[in-house]
Structure formats: structure tokens, C-alpha cells
Amino acid sequence: MPAGLLPIIYLAFISLGLPDSALGSAWPVMGPSLGAGLSWVGIVTMIISAGTIVSSLMSVRVVDRFGTGRVTAVSVALTALAMLGFSLAREFWQILLLAIPYGLGAGAVDAALNAFVAVHYKSQHMSWLHCMWGVGASGGPMIMGACLGFGTWGDGFRALGFLQLAVVVVLTVSLPLWRDRTLPKGSGGEGGASAPGRRSRRELLRTDGVVAVLVSFFCYCALESTCGNWASSYCTLAAGVSAETAAMWASLFYIGITVGRLVSGFLSFKISDAGMIRLGQVLVAAGIALIVLPWDGTVLIAGLVLVGLGCAPIYPSIIHATPARFGDDVALELTGMQMAFAYVGSLAMSPLFGAIAQAVDISLYPAYLAVLLVVMVIAAEKVNRATRARVRCAH
């Protein structure tokens, strides 16, 4: 791969993270100005998630036709136009319409770049790629907050839109660097079998370990989203922490993920993808155990940080291991399927816990996380067994 391409891929992932937290940051001001209720932002995020699921599942055909570089550039352009559209919106229905290109663009670039890096780069770059997403996700609310300080939420989305357009320019200029315009179609990965072309989705689902890796990814993303979305409420309602303090403590979970992915990149020089996943699961288990302990500020903070640090290597390691486990020829297809399961997990399981917390008790938060972790571990170990069996057969 050209030496200058990796920083451009990192830049694209920063741009992917930039708008992710901006909508939530702006909504307390944005919603009333649009005549929308506080809970209506959930409708917007559901449309965005639906778009990401659709584009993730379609990514293999689109990338095969146009190449990763072009798909990335067009996808970022779609999110840029959505941000600029948000800045001009005056009615809630306009936001709903603009959420469609936003979701389609985000899902396509996510699946395309994850598969591209998994095939062409080493494990540490996958960890650092997702660290770059954390940089963008942290920067988006800062930009929105600064714009709200001296202007309006429209100014915030306008700034994000222009930043995204600048990234589109860089991606367009870099198109000659994307030497491999499509991912391999017939080469087997490490331990994977060669194939004359891409296997169908139905054939993939019959491959030993594929359903297990999808379940594992679903549970991971469900755990991450539930932990992040409900940490503040749990600290306030169950631990008696003030709302302001709880919000600060909850942010430590995301800081743990971002810092953890930076560190994971260095650890991956010595530890395999499967080892990184197991290490993450152990840290998540330790973090949940601390959250369960009798509440003390330091212990609760340590628990949230540990869960964040544990989450850090799991997502990038599962994605990076895909070509080695199942073959380069299915890397993009499986990555798109994993992205779709990720979005479904985030979309379904966090609101499900909200319903449980309202109907029963929010103190079930650590137990809910523990159940997701146990199912994830069982599924992940089934994938490891299938991979070992495939390698033995290949030899």
C-alpha cells in the first residue's frame, strides 16, 4: 500500500466520528427550535441507523463496482451534505429526510474502510483507525459547543459540513493512491479456502463460525451502547451521584475506549487478534465487577474506565481477524454483515434495557451488561474453535 494512504484513511475515520455525537449535543436547543420534543431525536437516530444497516449490507456490490476510494469519497460527501442540510433545516420533517443520506453515507464508509484496512494493513492500524473515530466523536461535541457559545446549532452543523467537504477534497485528490480498487475475490485468507468468486450471503451463513462471529459482534455493540447510554442514569438513580457529576463520569467510559484503542495498537504487535479480544473481555468483566461492588466514587469510576478499556480492542480485533478467519474473498461481505449486526445490536438492546429499567429497576444495569458479555464470550470462543478446525483441515 502507498505510504501516504494510511493517514488519509485515518482522516476519513475522524470525519466519520465528527457528526456522531453532534446531534445529541445540539438537540436540547435544536429540538425546541424545530418544534420537536426531547425524545424525538430517537426517531432521527433510528432512521440514521436504518440507513447504515442498508448501506453496510450493500457495500460489497458498491465497492466492487466503484472501488474503496471512490465509495469513501462519495460517502463522506453524503454526510457533508446532510450536515449542511441540517444547518438550513427549519422543520423537523426536513431533519428526518436528511437523516437518510447521513445514514447511507456513514454505513458505506464504515464497512468499506474497515474491510480495506483488515485486508491490507496489520492489526495495530485497525486499533488506531478506531481510535481516530474516537477523536472525531470527541471533537464533534466540542465544535458544536463552541458554535452554540457564540452562534446557533445551525452554525455548528455548518462547520461540521465544511470540515467534511474538506475531507472529501483530500479523498478525491488521493484517488490515484487507492491502487487496489476492489478487495480480493478469489484469494483465501490465512487458513481460509480459495474460492472462484465471492460466496453468497446464504453460503457464508452456513460457514462454520460465521453465525457465531455475528452474534459476538451483536453482543459487543449492544454492551458498548448500553454501557455508554445508561452510565449517567445509573450513576444518578442507583448510586445517588448528582446529574452533573454523573455526566462527567459517564464520559470516562468513552475516554477509556479512545485511550484503550491507542494502547491496543501497540499491544497488537505482540498479541494476536484472538488474544486481544480475550484481554478486552477480561477487562470488561473486571469493570462490571467493580460497578457491582458497594458504591464508592472511586470504585464506580474505575469500573466505567475498565469497561471502556476492555471494549477498546474487541471491535477492531474482530474486524481485523475476519480475512484470516474466513478468507480475503469474503472480507468485505462479512464486514458489511458485521456492521449491520453492530447497528442492530446498538439500536435494539440499549432501548430494551431502558424498558427493563423503567419496568423493574435501573440497578439491573451491571447484570444486563454481564449477560451480554457472557453470550459474547461463548460466541467468540466458538469462532476460535471453528478457526482452529479450519486451519487443521487446510494443513
CSV table of C-alpha atoms in Angstrom, one decimal:
chain,number,residue,atom,x,y,z
A,1,MET,CA,0.0,0.0,0.0
A,2,PRO,CA,1.3,3.6,-0.7
A,3,ALA,CA,2.8,5.2,2.4
A,4,GLY,CA,0.6,8.3,2.0
A,5,LEU,CA,-2.7,6.4,2.0
A,6,LEU,CA,-2.9,5.4,5.7
A,7,PRO,CA,-3.1,9.0,7.1
A,8,ILE,CA,-5.9,9.7,4.6
A,9,ILE,CA,-7.8,6.6,5.8
A,10,TYR,CA,-7.3,7.9,9.4
A,11,LEU,CA,-8.6,11.3,8.4
A,12,ALA,CA,-11.7,9.7,6.8
A,13,PHE,CA,-12.4,7.9,10.1
A,14,ILE,CA,-12.0,11.1,12.1
A,15,SER,CA,-14.6,12.6,9.7
A,16,LEU,CA,-16.9,9.6,10.3
A,17,GLY,CA,-16.8,10.2,14.0
A,18,LEU,CA,-17.3,14.0,13.9
A,19,PRO,CA,-21.1,14.1,13.4
A,20,ASP,CA,-21.9,11.1,15.6
A,21,SER,CA,-22.2,12.9,18.9
A,22,ALA,CA,-23.0,16.4,17.5
A,23,LEU,CA,-26.8,15.7,17.1
A,24,GLY,CA,-27.2,14.7,20.7
A,25,SER,CA,-25.1,17.7,21.8
A,26,ALA,CA,-27.3,20.1,19.8
A,27,TRP,CA,-30.7,18.6,20.4
A,28,PRO,CA,-31.6,20.4,23.7
A,29,VAL,CA,-31.5,23.6,21.8
A,30,MET,CA,-32.2,22.3,18.3
A,31,GLY,CA,-35.4,20.3,19.2
A,32,PRO,CA,-37.4,23.2,20.7
A,33,SER,CA,-36.4,25.5,17.7
A,34,LEU,CA,-37.9,22.8,15.4
A,35,GLY,CA,-41.0,22.3,17.5
A,36,ALA,CA,-39.8,18.8,18.3
A,37,GLY,CA,-39.9,17.0,21.7
A,38,LEU,CA,-36.8,15.9,23.6
A,39,SER,CA,-37.5,12.2,22.8
A,40,TRP,CA,-38.0,12.9,19.0
A,41,VAL,CA,-34.2,12.7,18.5
A,42,GLY,CA,-34.7,8.9,18.8
A,43,ILE,CA,-36.7,8.9,15.6
A,44,VAL,CA,-33.8,10.6,13.8
A,45,THR,CA,-31.2,8.2,15.1
A,46,MET,CA,-33.4,5.2,14.1
A,47,ILE,CA,-33.5,6.5,10.5
A,48,ILE,CA,-29.8,7.0,10.6
A,49,SER,CA,-29.2,3.5,11.9
A,50,ALA,CA,-31.6,2.0,9.3
A,51,GLY,CA,-29.6,3.8,6.6
A,52,THR,CA,-26.3,2.5,8.0
A,53,ILE,CA,-27.7,-1.1,8.1
A,54,VAL,CA,-28.8,-0.9,4.4
A,55,SER,CA,-25.6,0.6,3.1
A,56,SER,CA,-23.5,-1.9,5.1
A,57,LEU,CA,-25.3,-4.8,3.6
A,58,MET,CA,-25.0,-3.2,0.1
A,59,SER,CA,-21.3,-2.3,0.5
A,60,VAL,CA,-19.9,-5.3,-1.3
A,61,ARG,CA,-21.7,-4.6,-4.5
A,62,VAL,CA,-20.9,-0.9,-4.4
A,63,VAL,CA,-17.2,-1.3,-3.6
A,64,ASP,CA,-16.9,-4.0,-6.3
A,65,ARG,CA,-18.3,-1.6,-8.8
A,66,PHE,CA,-16.6,1.7,-7.9
A,67,GLY,CA,-13.7,0.8,-5.6
A,68,THR,CA,-13.0,1.7,-2.0
A,69,GLY,CA,-11.5,5.1,-2.7
A,70,ARG,CA,-14.5,6.4,-4.7
A,71,VAL,CA,-17.0,4.9,-2.3
A,72,THR,CA,-15.3,6.6,0.7
A,73,ALA,CA,-15.2,10.0,-1.0
A,74,VAL,CA,-18.9,9.8,-2.1
A,75,SER,CA,-19.9,8.5,1.3
A,76,VAL,CA,-18.2,11.4,3.2
A,77,ALA,CA,-19.8,13.8,0.7
A,78,LEU,CA,-23.2,12.4,1.6
A,79,THR,CA,-22.6,13.0,5.3
A,80,ALA,CA,-21.2,16.5,4.5
A,81,LEU,CA,-24.4,17.4,2.5
A,82,ALA,CA,-26.5,16.0,5.3
A,83,MET,CA,-24.7,18.3,7.9
A,84,LEU,CA,-25.1,21.3,5.7
A,85,GLY,CA,-28.8,20.4,5.2
A,86,PHE,CA,-29.2,20.2,9.0
A,87,SER,CA,-27.8,23.7,9.3
A,88,LEU,CA,-30.5,25.0,6.9
A,89,ALA,CA,-33.4,22.9,8.3
A,90,ARG,CA,-36.4,24.8,9.8
A,91,GLU,CA,-38.8,21.9,10.2
A,92,PHE,CA,-38.4,18.6,11.9
A,93,TRP,CA,-39.5,16.6,8.8
A,94,GLN,CA,-36.5,18.1,7.0
A,95,ILE,CA,-34.2,16.6,9.6
A,96,LEU,CA,-35.9,13.2,9.0
A,97,LEU,CA,-35.3,13.4,5.3
A,98,LEU,CA,-31.6,14.5,5.7
A,99,ALA,CA,-31.1,11.6,8.1
A,100,ILE,CA,-31.4,9.2,5.2
A,101,PRO,CA,-28.3,10.3,3.2
A,102,TYR,CA,-26.4,10.7,6.5
A,103,GLY,CA,-27.1,7.1,7.5
A,104,LEU,CA,-26.3,5.7,4.0
A,105,GLY,CA,-23.0,7.6,3.8
A,106,ALA,CA,-21.9,6.6,7.3
A,107,GLY,CA,-22.6,2.9,6.8
A,108,ALA,CA,-20.9,2.7,3.4
A,109,VAL,CA,-17.7,4.3,4.5
A,110,ASP,CA,-17.6,2.3,7.8
A,111,ALA,CA,-17.9,-1.1,6.1
A,112,ALA,CA,-15.6,-0.2,3.1
A,113,LEU,CA,-12.7,1.2,5.2
A,114,ASN,CA,-12.9,-1.5,7.9
A,115,ALA,CA,-12.7,-4.2,5.2
A,116,PHE,CA,-9.9,-2.4,3.3
A,117,VAL,CA,-7.7,-2.0,6.5
A,118,ALA,CA,-8.4,-5.6,7.6
A,119,VAL,CA,-7.1,-7.0,4.3
A,120,HIS,CA,-4.2,-4.6,3.6
A,121,TYR,CA,-2.9,-3.5,7.0
A,122,LYS,CA,-1.7,-5.0,10.2
A,123,SER,CA,-3.8,-5.3,13.4
A,124,GLN,CA,-2.4,-2.2,15.1
A,125,HIS,CA,-3.7,0.0,12.3
A,126,MET,CA,-7.2,-1.3,12.9
A,127,SER,CA,-7.0,-0.3,16.5
A,128,TRP,CA,-5.6,3.1,15.7
A,129,LEU,CA,-8.3,3.5,12.9
A,130,HIS,CA,-11.0,3.2,15.6
A,131,CYS,CA,-9.0,5.4,17.9
A,132,MET,CA,-9.3,8.1,15.2
A,133,TRP,CA,-13.1,7.6,15.2
A,134,GLY,CA,-13.0,8.4,19.0
A,135,VAL,CA,-11.0,11.6,18.2
A,136,GLY,CA,-13.7,12.6,15.8
A,137,ALA,CA,-16.6,11.6,18.1
A,138,SER,CA,-15.0,13.7,20.9
A,139,GLY,CA,-14.3,16.6,18.6
A,140,GLY,CA,-17.9,16.9,17.2
A,141,PRO,CA,-19.5,18.0,20.5
A,142,MET,CA,-16.6,20.4,21.2
A,143,ILE,CA,-17.2,22.1,17.8
A,144,MET,CA,-20.9,22.2,18.4
A,145,GLY,CA,-20.5,23.5,21.9
A,146,ALA,CA,-18.2,26.3,20.7
A,147,CYS,CA,-20.7,27.3,18.0
A,148,LEU,CA,-23.6,27.3,20.5
A,149,GLY,CA,-21.5,29.6,22.6
A,150,PHE,CA,-21.3,32.4,20.0
A,151,GLY,CA,-23.9,31.4,17.5
A,152,THR,CA,-26.6,28.7,16.8
A,153,TRP,CA,-26.8,25.0,16.3
A,154,GLY,CA,-27.0,25.7,12.6
A,155,ASP,CA,-23.5,27.2,12.8
A,156,GLY,CA,-22.3,24.0,14.4
A,157,PHE,CA,-23.6,21.8,11.7
A,158,ARG,CA,-22.4,24.2,9.0
A,159,ALA,CA,-18.9,24.0,10.5
A,160,LEU,CA,-19.0,20.2,10.6
A,161,GLY,CA,-20.3,20.1,7.0
A,162,PHE,CA,-17.5,22.3,5.7
A,163,LEU,CA,-14.9,20.2,7.6
A,164,GLN,CA,-16.4,17.1,5.9
A,165,LEU,CA,-16.2,18.8,2.5
A,166,ALA,CA,-12.5,19.5,3.1
A,167,VAL,CA,-12.0,15.8,3.8
A,168,VAL,CA,-13.9,15.0,0.5
A,169,VAL,CA,-11.4,17.2,-1.4
A,170,VAL,CA,-8.5,15.3,0.2
A,171,LEU,CA,-10.1,11.9,-0.6
A,172,THR,CA,-10.7,13.0,-4.2
A,173,VAL,CA,-7.2,14.1,-4.7
A,174,SER,CA,-5.9,10.8,-3.2
A,175,LEU,CA,-7.9,8.5,-5.5
A,176,PRO,CA,-4.8,7.5,-7.6
A,177,LEU,CA,-3.3,6.1,-4.3
A,178,TRP,CA,-6.1,3.6,-4.0
A,179,ARG,CA,-4.2,1.0,-6.0
A,180,ASP,CA,-6.5,-1.9,-5.1
A,181,ARG,CA,-9.8,-0.6,-6.3
A,182,THR,CA,-11.6,-3.7,-5.2
A,183,LEU,CA,-10.9,-6.3,-2.5
A,184,PRO,CA,-9.7,-9.8,-3.4
A,185,LYS,CA,-12.4,-12.1,-4.9
A,186,GLY,CA,-10.6,-15.4,-5.1
A,187,SER,CA,-7.8,-15.5,-2.5
A,188,GLY,CA,-8.2,-17.4,0.7
A,189,GLY,CA,-7.2,-15.8,4.0
A,190,GLU,CA,-4.9,-17.5,6.5
A,191,GLY,CA,-6.4,-20.8,7.0
A,192,GLY,CA,-9.3,-19.9,4.6
A,193,ALA,CA,-10.2,-21.8,1.4
A,194,SER,CA,-9.8,-20.3,-2.0
A,195,ALA,CA,-13.0,-19.6,-4.0
A,196,PRO,CA,-13.6,-18.7,-7.6
A,197,GLY,CA,-15.7,-15.6,-6.6
A,198,ARG,CA,-17.4,-14.1,-3.6
A,199,ARG,CA,-19.6,-16.5,-1.7
A,200,SER,CA,-23.3,-15.6,-1.4
A,201,ARG,CA,-24.6,-14.4,1.9
A,202,ARG,CA,-26.5,-17.7,2.4
A,203,GLU,CA,-23.3,-19.7,1.8
A,204,LEU,CA,-21.5,-17.5,4.3
A,205,LEU,CA,-24.1,-18.1,7.0
A,206,ARG,CA,-23.6,-21.9,6.5
A,207,THR,CA,-19.8,-21.5,7.1
A,208,ASP,CA,-18.8,-22.7,10.5
A,209,GLY,CA,-18.2,-19.8,12.8
A,210,VAL,CA,-19.9,-17.1,10.8
A,211,VAL,CA,-23.1,-17.0,12.8
A,212,ALA,CA,-21.1,-17.1,16.0
A,213,VAL,CA,-19.0,-14.1,15.0
A,214,LEU,CA,-22.2,-12.2,14.1
A,215,VAL,CA,-23.7,-13.0,17.5
A,216,SER,CA,-20.4,-12.0,19.2
A,217,PHE,CA,-20.3,-8.7,17.3
A,218,PHE,CA,-24.0,-8.0,18.1
A,219,CYS,CA,-23.4,-8.6,21.8
A,220,TYR,CA,-20.3,-6.4,21.9
A,221,CYS,CA,-22.0,-3.5,20.2
A,222,ALA,CA,-25.1,-4.0,22.4
A,223,LEU,CA,-22.9,-3.9,25.5
A,224,GLU,CA,-20.9,-0.8,24.4
A,225,SER,CA,-24.0,1.2,23.5
A,226,THR,CA,-25.9,0.2,26.7
A,227,CYS,CA,-23.0,0.9,28.9
A,228,GLY,CA,-22.4,4.3,27.4
A,229,ASN,CA,-26.0,5.4,27.0
A,230,TRP,CA,-27.1,4.4,30.6
A,231,ALA,CA,-23.9,5.0,32.6
A,232,SER,CA,-25.0,8.5,33.6
A,233,SER,CA,-28.6,7.5,34.6
A,234,TYR,CA,-27.2,4.5,36.6
A,235,CYS,CA,-24.8,6.7,38.5
A,236,THR,CA,-27.6,9.2,39.3
A,237,LEU,CA,-30.5,6.9,40.0
A,238,ALA,CA,-28.8,3.9,41.5
A,239,ALA,CA,-25.6,5.4,43.0
A,240,GLY,CA,-27.0,8.8,44.1
A,241,VAL,CA,-24.5,10.8,42.2
A,242,SER,CA,-25.5,14.3,41.0
A,243,ALA,CA,-26.5,14.6,37.4
A,244,GLU,CA,-23.6,16.9,36.6
A,245,THR,CA,-21.0,14.6,38.2
A,246,ALA,CA,-22.7,11.5,36.6
A,247,ALA,CA,-22.4,13.1,33.1
A,248,MET,CA,-18.6,13.6,33.7
A,249,TRP,CA,-18.2,10.1,35.0
A,250,ALA,CA,-20.0,8.6,32.0
A,251,SER,CA,-17.7,10.4,29.6
A,252,LEU,CA,-14.8,8.4,31.2
A,253,PHE,CA,-16.2,5.3,29.5
A,254,TYR,CA,-15.6,6.9,26.1
A,255,ILE,CA,-12.3,8.2,27.1
A,256,GLY,CA,-11.4,4.7,28.2
A,257,ILE,CA,-12.3,3.4,24.7
A,258,THR,CA,-10.3,6.0,22.9
A,259,VAL,CA,-7.2,5.7,25.0
A,260,GLY,CA,-7.6,1.9,25.1
A,261,ARG,CA,-7.5,1.7,21.3
A,262,LEU,CA,-4.4,3.8,21.1
A,263,VAL,CA,-2.7,1.5,23.6
A,264,SER,CA,-4.2,-1.6,21.9
A,265,GLY,CA,-2.4,-0.7,18.7
A,266,PHE,CA,1.0,-1.2,20.4
A,267,LEU,CA,-0.1,-4.3,22.3
A,268,SER,CA,-1.2,-5.9,19.0
A,269,PHE,CA,2.5,-6.1,17.9
A,270,LYS,CA,2.8,-9.0,20.4
A,271,ILE,CA,-0.7,-10.3,20.9
A,272,SER,CA,-2.9,-11.9,18.3
A,273,ASP,CA,-6.4,-10.7,17.4
A,274,ALA,CA,-8.0,-13.6,19.4
A,275,GLY,CA,-5.7,-12.7,22.4
A,276,MET,CA,-6.7,-9.0,22.2
A,277,ILE,CA,-10.4,-10.0,22.2
A,278,ARG,CA,-9.9,-12.2,25.3
A,279,LEU,CA,-7.9,-9.5,27.0
A,280,GLY,CA,-10.7,-7.0,26.4
A,281,GLN,CA,-13.4,-9.4,27.7
A,282,VAL,CA,-11.4,-9.9,30.9
A,283,LEU,CA,-11.1,-6.2,31.4
A,284,VAL,CA,-14.9,-5.7,30.8
A,285,ALA,CA,-15.7,-8.4,33.3
A,286,ALA,CA,-13.4,-6.8,35.9
A,287,GLY,CA,-15.1,-3.4,35.2
A,288,ILE,CA,-18.6,-4.8,35.6
A,289,ALA,CA,-17.5,-6.5,38.9
A,290,LEU,CA,-16.3,-3.1,40.2
A,291,ILE,CA,-19.6,-1.5,39.2
A,292,VAL,CA,-21.5,-4.1,41.2
A,293,LEU,CA,-19.4,-3.5,44.4
A,294,PRO,CA,-20.9,-1.3,47.1
A,295,TRP,CA,-20.8,2.2,45.6
A,296,ASP,CA,-17.9,4.4,46.2
A,297,GLY,CA,-17.0,7.2,43.8
A,298,THR,CA,-13.5,5.9,43.0
A,299,VAL,CA,-14.7,2.3,42.6
A,300,LEU,CA,-17.5,3.3,40.2
A,301,ILE,CA,-15.3,5.5,38.1
A,302,ALA,CA,-12.7,2.7,37.9
A,303,GLY,CA,-15.4,0.3,36.8
A,304,LEU,CA,-16.6,2.5,34.0
A,305,VAL,CA,-13.0,3.2,32.8
A,306,LEU,CA,-12.2,-0.5,32.9
A,307,VAL,CA,-15.2,-1.4,30.8
A,308,GLY,CA,-14.2,1.3,28.3
A,309,LEU,CA,-10.6,0.0,28.2
A,310,GLY,CA,-11.9,-3.6,27.8
A,311,CYS,CA,-14.2,-2.5,25.0
A,312,ALA,CA,-11.3,-0.8,23.1
A,313,PRO,CA,-9.6,-3.8,21.5
A,314,ILE,CA,-12.7,-6.0,20.8
A,315,TYR,CA,-14.4,-4.2,17.9
A,316,PRO,CA,-11.2,-3.6,15.8
A,317,SER,CA,-9.8,-7.1,16.6
A,318,ILE,CA,-13.0,-8.9,15.5
A,319,ILE,CA,-13.0,-6.9,12.2
A,320,HIS,CA,-9.2,-7.3,11.6
A,321,ALA,CA,-9.4,-11.1,12.2
A,322,THR,CA,-12.1,-11.5,9.5
A,323,PRO,CA,-9.9,-12.1,6.5
A,324,ALA,CA,-7.6,-14.5,8.4
A,325,ARG,CA,-10.5,-16.5,9.8
A,326,PHE,CA,-12.7,-16.7,6.8
A,327,GLY,CA,-10.7,-15.6,3.7
A,328,ASP,CA,-9.9,-12.3,1.9
A,329,ASP,CA,-12.5,-13.1,-0.6
A,330,VAL,CA,-15.3,-12.6,1.9
A,331,ALA,CA,-13.7,-9.8,4.0
A,332,LEU,CA,-16.0,-7.1,2.6
A,333,GLU,CA,-19.2,-9.1,2.6
A,334,LEU,CA,-18.6,-10.3,6.2
A,335,THR,CA,-17.6,-6.9,7.3
A,336,GLY,CA,-20.8,-5.4,5.9
A,337,MET,CA,-22.8,-8.1,7.7
A,338,GLN,CA,-20.9,-7.5,10.9
A,339,MET,CA,-21.6,-3.7,10.7
A,340,ALA,CA,-25.3,-4.4,10.1
A,341,PHE,CA,-25.4,-6.7,13.2
A,342,ALA,CA,-23.5,-4.0,15.1
A,343,TYR,CA,-26.1,-1.3,14.3
A,344,VAL,CA,-29.0,-3.7,15.1
A,345,GLY,CA,-27.4,-4.5,18.4
A,346,SER,CA,-26.9,-0.9,19.3
A,347,LEU,CA,-30.4,0.1,18.1
A,348,ALA,CA,-32.3,-2.7,19.8
A,349,MET,CA,-30.5,-3.7,23.0
A,350,SER,CA,-29.9,-0.2,24.6
A,351,PRO,CA,-33.6,0.8,24.3
A,352,LEU,CA,-34.5,-2.7,25.6
A,353,PHE,CA,-32.6,-2.0,28.8
A,354,GLY,CA,-34.3,1.3,29.1
A,355,ALA,CA,-37.7,-0.5,29.1
A,356,ILE,CA,-36.4,-3.0,31.7
A,357,ALA,CA,-35.0,-0.2,33.9
A,358,GLN,CA,-38.3,1.6,33.8
A,359,ALA,CA,-40.4,-1.5,34.4
A,360,VAL,CA,-38.1,-3.1,37.0
A,361,ASP,CA,-35.1,-1.2,38.3
A,362,ILE,CA,-32.1,0.5,36.8
A,363,SER,CA,-29.9,-1.3,39.3
A,364,LEU,CA,-30.0,-4.3,36.8
A,365,TYR,CA,-27.6,-2.3,34.6
A,366,PRO,CA,-24.5,-4.4,35.6
A,367,ALA,CA,-26.4,-7.6,35.4
A,368,TYR,CA,-27.6,-6.8,31.9
A,369,LEU,CA,-24.0,-6.0,30.8
A,370,ALA,CA,-22.8,-9.2,32.3
A,371,VAL,CA,-25.4,-11.3,30.4
A,372,LEU,CA,-24.3,-9.6,27.1
A,373,LEU,CA,-20.7,-10.3,28.0
A,374,VAL,CA,-21.3,-14.0,28.7
A,375,VAL,CA,-23.1,-14.6,25.4
A,376,MET,CA,-20.3,-12.7,23.6
A,377,VAL,CA,-17.6,-14.8,25.2
A,378,ILE,CA,-19.4,-18.1,24.4
A,379,ALA,CA,-19.9,-17.0,20.7
A,380,ALA,CA,-16.3,-15.7,20.4
A,381,GLU,CA,-14.8,-19.0,21.7
A,382,LYS,CA,-17.0,-20.9,19.2
A,383,VAL,CA,-15.4,-18.8,16.4
A,384,ASN,CA,-11.9,-19.6,17.7
A,385,ARG,CA,-12.7,-23.3,17.7
A,386,ALA,CA,-14.1,-23.1,14.1
A,387,THR,CA,-10.9,-21.2,13.0
A,388,ARG,CA,-8.6,-23.8,14.6
A,389,ALA,CA,-10.5,-26.6,12.9
A,390,ARG,CA,-10.3,-24.8,9.5
A,391,VAL,CA,-6.5,-24.3,9.9
A,392,ARG,CA,-6.1,-28.0,10.7
A,393,CYS,CA,-8.1,-29.0,7.7
A,394,ALA,CA,-6.0,-26.7,5.4
A,395,HIS,CA,-2.8,-28.4,6.6
